[in-house]
PDB file of C-alpha atoms and ligand atoms in Angstrom:
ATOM      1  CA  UNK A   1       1.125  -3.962  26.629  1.00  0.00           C
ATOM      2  CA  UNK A   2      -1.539  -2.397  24.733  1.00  0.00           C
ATOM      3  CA  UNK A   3      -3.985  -4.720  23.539  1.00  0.00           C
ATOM      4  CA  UNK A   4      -6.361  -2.460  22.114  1.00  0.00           C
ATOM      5  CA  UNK A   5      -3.347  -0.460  19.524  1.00  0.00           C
ATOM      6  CA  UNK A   6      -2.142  -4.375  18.985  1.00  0.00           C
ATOM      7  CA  UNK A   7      -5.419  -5.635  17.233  1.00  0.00           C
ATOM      8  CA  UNK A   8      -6.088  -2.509  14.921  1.00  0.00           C
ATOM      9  CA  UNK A   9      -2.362  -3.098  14.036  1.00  0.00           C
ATOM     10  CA  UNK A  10      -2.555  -6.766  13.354  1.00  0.00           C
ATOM     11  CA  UNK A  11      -5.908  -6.288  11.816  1.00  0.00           C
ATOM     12  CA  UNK A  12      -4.463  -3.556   9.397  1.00  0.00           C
ATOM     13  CA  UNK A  13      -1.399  -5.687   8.647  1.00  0.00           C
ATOM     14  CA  UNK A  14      -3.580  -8.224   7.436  1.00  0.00           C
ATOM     15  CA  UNK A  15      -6.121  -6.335   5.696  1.00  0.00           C
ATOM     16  CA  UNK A  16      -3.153  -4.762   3.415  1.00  0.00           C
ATOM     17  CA  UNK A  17      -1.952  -8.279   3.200  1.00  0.00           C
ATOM     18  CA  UNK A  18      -4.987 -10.254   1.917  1.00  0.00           C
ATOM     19  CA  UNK A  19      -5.631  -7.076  -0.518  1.00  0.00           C
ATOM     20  CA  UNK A  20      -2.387  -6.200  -1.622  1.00  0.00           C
ATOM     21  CA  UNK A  21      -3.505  -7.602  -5.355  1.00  0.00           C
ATOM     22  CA  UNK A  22      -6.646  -5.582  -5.173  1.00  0.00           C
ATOM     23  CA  UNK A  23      -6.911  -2.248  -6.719  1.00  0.00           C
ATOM     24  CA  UNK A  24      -9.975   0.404  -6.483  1.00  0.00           C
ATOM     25  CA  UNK A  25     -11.715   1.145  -9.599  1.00  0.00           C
ATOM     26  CA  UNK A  26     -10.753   4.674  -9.606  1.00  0.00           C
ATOM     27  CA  UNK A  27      -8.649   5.767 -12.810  1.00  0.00           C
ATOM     28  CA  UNK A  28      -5.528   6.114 -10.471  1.00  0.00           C
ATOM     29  CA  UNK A  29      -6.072   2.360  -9.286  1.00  0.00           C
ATOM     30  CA  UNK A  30      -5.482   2.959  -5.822  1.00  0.00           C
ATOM     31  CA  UNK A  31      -3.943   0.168  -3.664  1.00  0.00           C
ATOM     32  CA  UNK A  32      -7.423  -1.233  -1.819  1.00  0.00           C
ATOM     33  CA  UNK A  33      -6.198  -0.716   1.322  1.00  0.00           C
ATOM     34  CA  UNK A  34      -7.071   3.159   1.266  1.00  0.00           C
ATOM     35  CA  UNK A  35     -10.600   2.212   1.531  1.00  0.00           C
ATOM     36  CA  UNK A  36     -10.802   0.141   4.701  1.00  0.00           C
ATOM     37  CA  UNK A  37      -8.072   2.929   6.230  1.00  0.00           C
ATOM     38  CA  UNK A  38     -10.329   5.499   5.441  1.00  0.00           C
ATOM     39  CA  UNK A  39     -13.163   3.541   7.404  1.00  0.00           C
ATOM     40  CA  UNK A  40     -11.054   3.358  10.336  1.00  0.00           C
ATOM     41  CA  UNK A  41     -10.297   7.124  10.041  1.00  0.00           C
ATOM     42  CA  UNK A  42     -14.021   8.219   9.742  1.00  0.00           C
ATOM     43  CA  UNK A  43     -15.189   5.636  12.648  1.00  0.00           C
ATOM     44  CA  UNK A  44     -12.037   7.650  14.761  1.00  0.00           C
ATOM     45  CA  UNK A  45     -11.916  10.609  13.966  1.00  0.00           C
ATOM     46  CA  UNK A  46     -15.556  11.794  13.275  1.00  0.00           C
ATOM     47  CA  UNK A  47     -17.556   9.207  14.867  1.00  0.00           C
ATOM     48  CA  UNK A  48     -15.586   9.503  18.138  1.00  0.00           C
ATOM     49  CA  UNK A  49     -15.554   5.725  18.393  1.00  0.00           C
ATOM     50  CA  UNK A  50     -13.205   4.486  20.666  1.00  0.00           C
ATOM     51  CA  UNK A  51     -13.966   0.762  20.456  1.00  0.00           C
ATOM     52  CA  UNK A  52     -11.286  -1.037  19.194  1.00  0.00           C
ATOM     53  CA  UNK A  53     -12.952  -4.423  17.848  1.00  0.00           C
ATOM     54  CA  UNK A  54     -15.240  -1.598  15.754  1.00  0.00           C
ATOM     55  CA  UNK A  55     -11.768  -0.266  14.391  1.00  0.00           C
ATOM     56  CA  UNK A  56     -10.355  -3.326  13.773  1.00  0.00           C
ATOM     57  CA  UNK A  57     -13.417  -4.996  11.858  1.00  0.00           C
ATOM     58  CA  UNK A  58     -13.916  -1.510   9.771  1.00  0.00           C
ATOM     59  CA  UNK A  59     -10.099  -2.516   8.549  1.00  0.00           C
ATOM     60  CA  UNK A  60     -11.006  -5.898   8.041  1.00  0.00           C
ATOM     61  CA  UNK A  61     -14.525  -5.432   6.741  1.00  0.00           C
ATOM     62  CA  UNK A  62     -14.279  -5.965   2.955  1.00  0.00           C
ATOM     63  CA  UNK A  63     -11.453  -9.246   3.251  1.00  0.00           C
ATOM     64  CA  UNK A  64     -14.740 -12.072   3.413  1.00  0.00           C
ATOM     65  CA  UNK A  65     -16.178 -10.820   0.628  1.00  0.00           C
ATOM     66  CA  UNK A  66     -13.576  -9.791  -1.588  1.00  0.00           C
ATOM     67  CA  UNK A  67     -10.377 -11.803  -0.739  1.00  0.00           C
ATOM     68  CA  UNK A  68     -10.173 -15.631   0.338  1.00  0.00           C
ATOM     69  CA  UNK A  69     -10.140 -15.144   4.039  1.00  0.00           C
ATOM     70  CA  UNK A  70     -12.758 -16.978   6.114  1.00  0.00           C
ATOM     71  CA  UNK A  71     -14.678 -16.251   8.696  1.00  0.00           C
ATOM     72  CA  UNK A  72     -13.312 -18.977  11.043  1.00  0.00           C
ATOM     73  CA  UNK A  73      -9.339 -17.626  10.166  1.00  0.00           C
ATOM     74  CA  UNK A  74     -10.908 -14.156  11.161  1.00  0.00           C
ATOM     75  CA  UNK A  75     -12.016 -15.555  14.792  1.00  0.00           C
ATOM     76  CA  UNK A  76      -8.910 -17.687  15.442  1.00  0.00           C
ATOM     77  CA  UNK A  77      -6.822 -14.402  14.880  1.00  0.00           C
ATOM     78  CA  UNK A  78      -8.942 -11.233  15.916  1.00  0.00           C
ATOM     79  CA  UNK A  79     -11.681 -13.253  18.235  1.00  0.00           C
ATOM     80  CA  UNK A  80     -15.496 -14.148  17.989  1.00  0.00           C
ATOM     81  CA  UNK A  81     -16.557 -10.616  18.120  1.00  0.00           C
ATOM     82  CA  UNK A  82     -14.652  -8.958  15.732  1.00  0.00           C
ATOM     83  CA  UNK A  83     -14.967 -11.662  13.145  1.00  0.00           C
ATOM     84  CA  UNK A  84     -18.926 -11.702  13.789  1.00  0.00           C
ATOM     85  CA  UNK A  85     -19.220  -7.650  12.718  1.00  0.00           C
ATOM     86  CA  UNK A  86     -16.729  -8.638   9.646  1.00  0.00           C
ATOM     87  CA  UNK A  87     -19.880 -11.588   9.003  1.00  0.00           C
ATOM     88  CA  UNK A  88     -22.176  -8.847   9.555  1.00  0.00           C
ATOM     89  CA  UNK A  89     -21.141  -6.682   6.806  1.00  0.00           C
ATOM     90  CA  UNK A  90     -20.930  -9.240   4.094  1.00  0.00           C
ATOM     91  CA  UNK A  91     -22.676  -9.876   1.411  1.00  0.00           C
ATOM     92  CA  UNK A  92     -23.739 -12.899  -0.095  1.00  0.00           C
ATOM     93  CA  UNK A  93     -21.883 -13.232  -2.986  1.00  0.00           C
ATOM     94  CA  UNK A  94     -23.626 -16.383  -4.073  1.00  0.00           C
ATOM     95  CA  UNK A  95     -26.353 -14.265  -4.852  1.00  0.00           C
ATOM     96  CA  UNK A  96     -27.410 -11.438  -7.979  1.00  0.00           C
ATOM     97  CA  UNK A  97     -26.288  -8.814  -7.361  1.00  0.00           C
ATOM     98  CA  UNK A  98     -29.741  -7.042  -7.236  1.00  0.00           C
ATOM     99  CA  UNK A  99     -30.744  -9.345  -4.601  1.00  0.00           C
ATOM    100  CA  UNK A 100     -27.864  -8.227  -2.692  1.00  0.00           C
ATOM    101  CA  UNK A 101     -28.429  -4.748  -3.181  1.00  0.00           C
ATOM    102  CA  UNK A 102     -32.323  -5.217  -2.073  1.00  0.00           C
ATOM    103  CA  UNK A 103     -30.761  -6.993   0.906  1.00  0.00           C
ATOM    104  CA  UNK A 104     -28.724  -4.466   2.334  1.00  0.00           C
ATOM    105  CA  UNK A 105     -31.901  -2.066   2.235  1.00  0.00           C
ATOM    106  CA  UNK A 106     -33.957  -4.873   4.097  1.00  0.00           C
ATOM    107  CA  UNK A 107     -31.444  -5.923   6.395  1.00  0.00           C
ATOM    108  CA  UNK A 108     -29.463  -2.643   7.299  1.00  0.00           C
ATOM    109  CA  UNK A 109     -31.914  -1.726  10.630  1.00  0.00           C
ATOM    110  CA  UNK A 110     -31.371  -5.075  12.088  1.00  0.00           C
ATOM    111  CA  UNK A 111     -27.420  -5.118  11.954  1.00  0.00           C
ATOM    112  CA  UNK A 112     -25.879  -4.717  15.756  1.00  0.00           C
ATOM    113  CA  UNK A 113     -24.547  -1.699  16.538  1.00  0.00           C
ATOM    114  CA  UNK A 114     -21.059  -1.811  15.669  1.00  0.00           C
ATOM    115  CA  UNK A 115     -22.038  -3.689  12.187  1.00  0.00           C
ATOM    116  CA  UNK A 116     -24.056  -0.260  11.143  1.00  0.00           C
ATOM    117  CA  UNK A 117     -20.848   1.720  12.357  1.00  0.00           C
ATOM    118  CA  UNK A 118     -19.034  -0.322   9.943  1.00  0.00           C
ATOM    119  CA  UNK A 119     -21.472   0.701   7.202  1.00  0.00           C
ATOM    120  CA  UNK A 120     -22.167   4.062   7.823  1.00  0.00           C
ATOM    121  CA  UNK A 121     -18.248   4.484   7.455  1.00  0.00           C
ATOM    122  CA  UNK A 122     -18.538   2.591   4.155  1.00  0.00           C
ATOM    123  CA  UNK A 123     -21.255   4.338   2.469  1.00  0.00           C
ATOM    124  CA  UNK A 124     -19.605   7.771   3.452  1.00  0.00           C
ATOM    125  CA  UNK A 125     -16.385   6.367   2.229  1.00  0.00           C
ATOM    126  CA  UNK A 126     -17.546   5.000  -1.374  1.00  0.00           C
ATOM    127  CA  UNK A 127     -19.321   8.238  -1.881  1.00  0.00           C
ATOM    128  CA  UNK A 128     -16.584  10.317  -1.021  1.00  0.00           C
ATOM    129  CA  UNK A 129     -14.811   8.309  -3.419  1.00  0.00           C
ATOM    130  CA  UNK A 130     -17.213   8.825  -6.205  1.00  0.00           C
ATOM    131  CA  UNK A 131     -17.292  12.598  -6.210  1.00  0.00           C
ATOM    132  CA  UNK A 132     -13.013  12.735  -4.948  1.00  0.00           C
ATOM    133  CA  UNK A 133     -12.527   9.768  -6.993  1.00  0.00           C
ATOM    134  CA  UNK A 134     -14.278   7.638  -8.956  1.00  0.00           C
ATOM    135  CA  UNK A 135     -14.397   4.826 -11.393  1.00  0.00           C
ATOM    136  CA  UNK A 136     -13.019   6.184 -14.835  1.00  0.00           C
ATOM    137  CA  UNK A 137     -16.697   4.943 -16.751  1.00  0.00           C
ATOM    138  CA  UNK A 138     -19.094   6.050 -14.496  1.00  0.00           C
ATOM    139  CA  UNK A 139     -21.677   8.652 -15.914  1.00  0.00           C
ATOM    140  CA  UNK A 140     -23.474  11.015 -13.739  1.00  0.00           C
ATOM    141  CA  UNK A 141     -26.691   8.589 -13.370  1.00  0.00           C
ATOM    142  CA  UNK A 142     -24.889   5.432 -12.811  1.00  0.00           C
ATOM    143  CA  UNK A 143     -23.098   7.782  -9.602  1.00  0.00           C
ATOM    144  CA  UNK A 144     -26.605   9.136  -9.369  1.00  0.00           C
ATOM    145  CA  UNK A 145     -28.354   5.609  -8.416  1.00  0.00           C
ATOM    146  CA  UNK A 146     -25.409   4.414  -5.898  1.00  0.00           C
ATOM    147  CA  UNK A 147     -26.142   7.364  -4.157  1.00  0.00           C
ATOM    148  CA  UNK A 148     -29.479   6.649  -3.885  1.00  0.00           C
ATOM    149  CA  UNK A 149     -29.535   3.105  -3.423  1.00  0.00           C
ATOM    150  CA  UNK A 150     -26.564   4.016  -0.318  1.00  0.00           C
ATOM    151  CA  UNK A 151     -28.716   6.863   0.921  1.00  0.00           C
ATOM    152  CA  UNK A 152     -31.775   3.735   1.214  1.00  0.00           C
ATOM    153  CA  UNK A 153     -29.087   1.497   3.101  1.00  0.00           C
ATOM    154  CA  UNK A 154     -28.074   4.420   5.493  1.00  0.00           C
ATOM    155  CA  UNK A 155     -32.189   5.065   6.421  1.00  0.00           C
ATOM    156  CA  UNK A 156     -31.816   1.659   8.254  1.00  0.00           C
ATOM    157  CA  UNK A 157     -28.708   2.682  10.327  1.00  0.00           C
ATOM    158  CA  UNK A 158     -29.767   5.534  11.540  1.00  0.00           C
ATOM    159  CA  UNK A 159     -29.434   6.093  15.371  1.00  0.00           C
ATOM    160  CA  UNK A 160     -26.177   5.167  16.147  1.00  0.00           C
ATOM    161  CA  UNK A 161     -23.840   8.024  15.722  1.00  0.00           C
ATOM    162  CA  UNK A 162     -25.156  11.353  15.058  1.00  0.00           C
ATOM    163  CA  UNK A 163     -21.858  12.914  13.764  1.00  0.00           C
ATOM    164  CA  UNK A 164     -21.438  10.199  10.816  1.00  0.00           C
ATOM    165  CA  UNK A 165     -25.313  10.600   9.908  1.00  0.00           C
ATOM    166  CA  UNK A 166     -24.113  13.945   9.674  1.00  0.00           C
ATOM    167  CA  UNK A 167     -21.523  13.278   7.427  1.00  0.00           C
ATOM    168  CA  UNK A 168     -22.874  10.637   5.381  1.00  0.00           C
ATOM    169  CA  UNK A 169     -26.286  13.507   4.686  1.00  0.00           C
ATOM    170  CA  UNK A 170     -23.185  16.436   4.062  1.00  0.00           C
ATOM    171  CA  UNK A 171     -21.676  13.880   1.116  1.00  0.00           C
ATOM    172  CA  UNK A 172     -24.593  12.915  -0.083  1.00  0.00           C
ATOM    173  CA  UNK A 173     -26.221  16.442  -0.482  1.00  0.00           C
ATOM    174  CA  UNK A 174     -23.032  17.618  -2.303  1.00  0.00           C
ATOM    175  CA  UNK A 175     -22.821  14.287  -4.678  1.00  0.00           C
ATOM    176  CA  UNK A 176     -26.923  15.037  -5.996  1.00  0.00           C
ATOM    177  CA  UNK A 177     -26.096  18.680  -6.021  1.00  0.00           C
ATOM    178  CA  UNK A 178     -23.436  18.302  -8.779  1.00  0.00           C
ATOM    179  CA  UNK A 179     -25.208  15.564 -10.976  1.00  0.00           C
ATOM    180  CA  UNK A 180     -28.346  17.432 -10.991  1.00  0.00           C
TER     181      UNK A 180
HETATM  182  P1  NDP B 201     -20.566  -1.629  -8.101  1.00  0.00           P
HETATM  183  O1  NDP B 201     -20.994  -2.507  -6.988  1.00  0.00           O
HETATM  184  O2  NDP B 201     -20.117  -2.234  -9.376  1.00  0.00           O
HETATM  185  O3  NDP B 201     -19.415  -0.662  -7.641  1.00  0.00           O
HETATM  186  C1  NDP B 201     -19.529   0.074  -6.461  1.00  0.00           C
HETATM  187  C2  NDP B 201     -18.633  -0.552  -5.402  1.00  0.00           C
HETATM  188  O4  NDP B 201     -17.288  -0.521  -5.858  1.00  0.00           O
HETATM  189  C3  NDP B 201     -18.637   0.225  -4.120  1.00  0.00           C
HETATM  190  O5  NDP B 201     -19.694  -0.221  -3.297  1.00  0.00           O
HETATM  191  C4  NDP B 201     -17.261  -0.081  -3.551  1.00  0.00           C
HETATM  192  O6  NDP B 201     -17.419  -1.308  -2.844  1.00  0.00           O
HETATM  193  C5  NDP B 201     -16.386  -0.342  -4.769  1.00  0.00           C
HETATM  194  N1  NDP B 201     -15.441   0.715  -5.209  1.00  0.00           N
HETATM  195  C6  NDP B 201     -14.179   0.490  -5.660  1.00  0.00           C
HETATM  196  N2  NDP B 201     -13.591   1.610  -6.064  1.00  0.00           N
HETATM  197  C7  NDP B 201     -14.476   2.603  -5.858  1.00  0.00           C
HETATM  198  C8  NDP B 201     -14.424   4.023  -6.082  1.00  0.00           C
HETATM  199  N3  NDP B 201     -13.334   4.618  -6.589  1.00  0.00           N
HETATM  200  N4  NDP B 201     -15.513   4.766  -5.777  1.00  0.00           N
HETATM  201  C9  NDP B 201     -16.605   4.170  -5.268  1.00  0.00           C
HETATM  202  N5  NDP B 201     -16.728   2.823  -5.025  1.00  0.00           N
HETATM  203  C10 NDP B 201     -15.657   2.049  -5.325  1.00  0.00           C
HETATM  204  O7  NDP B 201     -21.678  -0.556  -8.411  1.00  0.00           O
HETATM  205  P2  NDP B 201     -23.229  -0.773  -8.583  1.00  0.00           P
HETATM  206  O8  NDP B 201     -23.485  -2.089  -9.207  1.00  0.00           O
HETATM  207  O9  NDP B 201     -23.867  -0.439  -7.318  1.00  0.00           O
HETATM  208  O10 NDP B 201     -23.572   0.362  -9.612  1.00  0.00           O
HETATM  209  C11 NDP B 201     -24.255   1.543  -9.251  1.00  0.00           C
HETATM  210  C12 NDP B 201     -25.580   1.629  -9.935  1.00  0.00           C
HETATM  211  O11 NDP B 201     -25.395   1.599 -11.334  1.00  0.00           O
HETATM  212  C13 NDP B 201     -26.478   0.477  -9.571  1.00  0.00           C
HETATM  213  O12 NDP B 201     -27.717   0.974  -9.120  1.00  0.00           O
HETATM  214  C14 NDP B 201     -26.632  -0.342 -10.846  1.00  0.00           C
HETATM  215  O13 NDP B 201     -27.953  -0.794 -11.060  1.00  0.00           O
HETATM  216  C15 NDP B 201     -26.255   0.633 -11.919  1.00  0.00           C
HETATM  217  N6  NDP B 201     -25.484  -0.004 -12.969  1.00  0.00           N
HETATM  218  C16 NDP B 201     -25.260   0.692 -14.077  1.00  0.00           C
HETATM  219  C17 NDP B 201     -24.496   0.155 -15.077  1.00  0.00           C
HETATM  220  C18 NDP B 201     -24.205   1.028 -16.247  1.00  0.00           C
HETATM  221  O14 NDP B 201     -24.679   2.141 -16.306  1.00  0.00           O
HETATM  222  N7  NDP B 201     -23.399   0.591 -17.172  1.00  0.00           N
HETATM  223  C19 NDP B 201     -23.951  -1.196 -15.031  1.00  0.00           C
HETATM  224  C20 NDP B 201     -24.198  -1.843 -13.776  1.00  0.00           C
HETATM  225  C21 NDP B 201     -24.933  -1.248 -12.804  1.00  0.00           C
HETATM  226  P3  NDP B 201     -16.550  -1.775  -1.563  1.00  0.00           P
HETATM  227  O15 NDP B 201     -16.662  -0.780  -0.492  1.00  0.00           O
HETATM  228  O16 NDP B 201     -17.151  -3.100  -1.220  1.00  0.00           O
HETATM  229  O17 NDP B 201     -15.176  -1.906  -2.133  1.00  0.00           O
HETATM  230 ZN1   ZN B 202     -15.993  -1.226   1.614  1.00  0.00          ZN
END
């Protein structure tokens, strides 16, 4: 049995489960569960990354925060480790959302290793989205600031994966270079 292709199932067939209400904000309302797949894809396919608790927390990585799922039902199903890069990722949501914007800059460099996989993959992902993609009423300078406020995330995950710093600095030069 393969344990490793069982988890990143499991964990997608819940991920698409605890999100099937949830729709992206692009005009097309995309089912939500594009987004985490797309993670998965970018962590496999250009960040080489073999790991399959990384995987399986990159599908899983937005159900804390935006769906009812806990961290403890994430560890009885997927284990400590994998629920712990989920954790990782989360934001606060108790908190403005300024403060956990500013957060994400302060706290992206001391993340483990997997955690800033998992949001390297995100940031490339969201701004893929907004130049593919993106939310119907967005102007150019509210796209214009989530790029930069993403691009000040990213500077504290750098060293992990060359190829996806490469690919998150490739999106983000072509994103500025058409709102300028
Ligand atoms: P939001 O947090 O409201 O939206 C961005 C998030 O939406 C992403 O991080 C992503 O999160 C999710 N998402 C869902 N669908 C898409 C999609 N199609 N494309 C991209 N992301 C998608 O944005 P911000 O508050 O960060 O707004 C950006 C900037 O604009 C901020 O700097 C803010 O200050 C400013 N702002 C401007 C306003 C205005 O001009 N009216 C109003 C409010 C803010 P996930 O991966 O978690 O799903
Ligand atoms: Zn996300």
């Amino acid at each position: 049995m393969n344990t490793d292709l069982i988890l990143i199932l499991d964990a997608a067939a819940f991920a698409a489960r605890k999100h099937r209400q949830q729709r992206r904000k692009d005009a097309e309302a995309s089912p939500y569960i594009n987004h985490p797949l797309a993670l998965a894809d970018i962590l496999a396919r250009e960040g080489g990354i073999d790991d399959a608790r990384t995987i399986a927390a990159a599908l899983l990585h937005d159900t804390i925060e935006d769906t009812e799922t806990t961290v403890e039902e994430l560890e009885a199903r997927f284990g400590k480790r994998v629920a712990a890069i989920v954790f990782e990722v989360t934001d606060d949501k108790s908190l403005p959302k300024d403060e956990r914007k500013r957060l994400q800059i302060n706290k992206a460099a001391s993340k483990s290793r997997e955690a800033k996989l998992v949001k390297l993959a995100d940031k490339i992902s969201n701004l893929r989205d907004l130049i593919s993609t993106p939310p119907a009423d967005w102007r150019d300078a509210r796209k214009m600031e989530y790029f930069q406020w993403a691009n000040e995330v990213v500077s504290g995950l750098r060293g992990v994966n060359a190829s996806l710093e490469a690919a998150f600095d490739e999106v983000y030069a072509l994103g500025m270079a058409a709102m300028k």
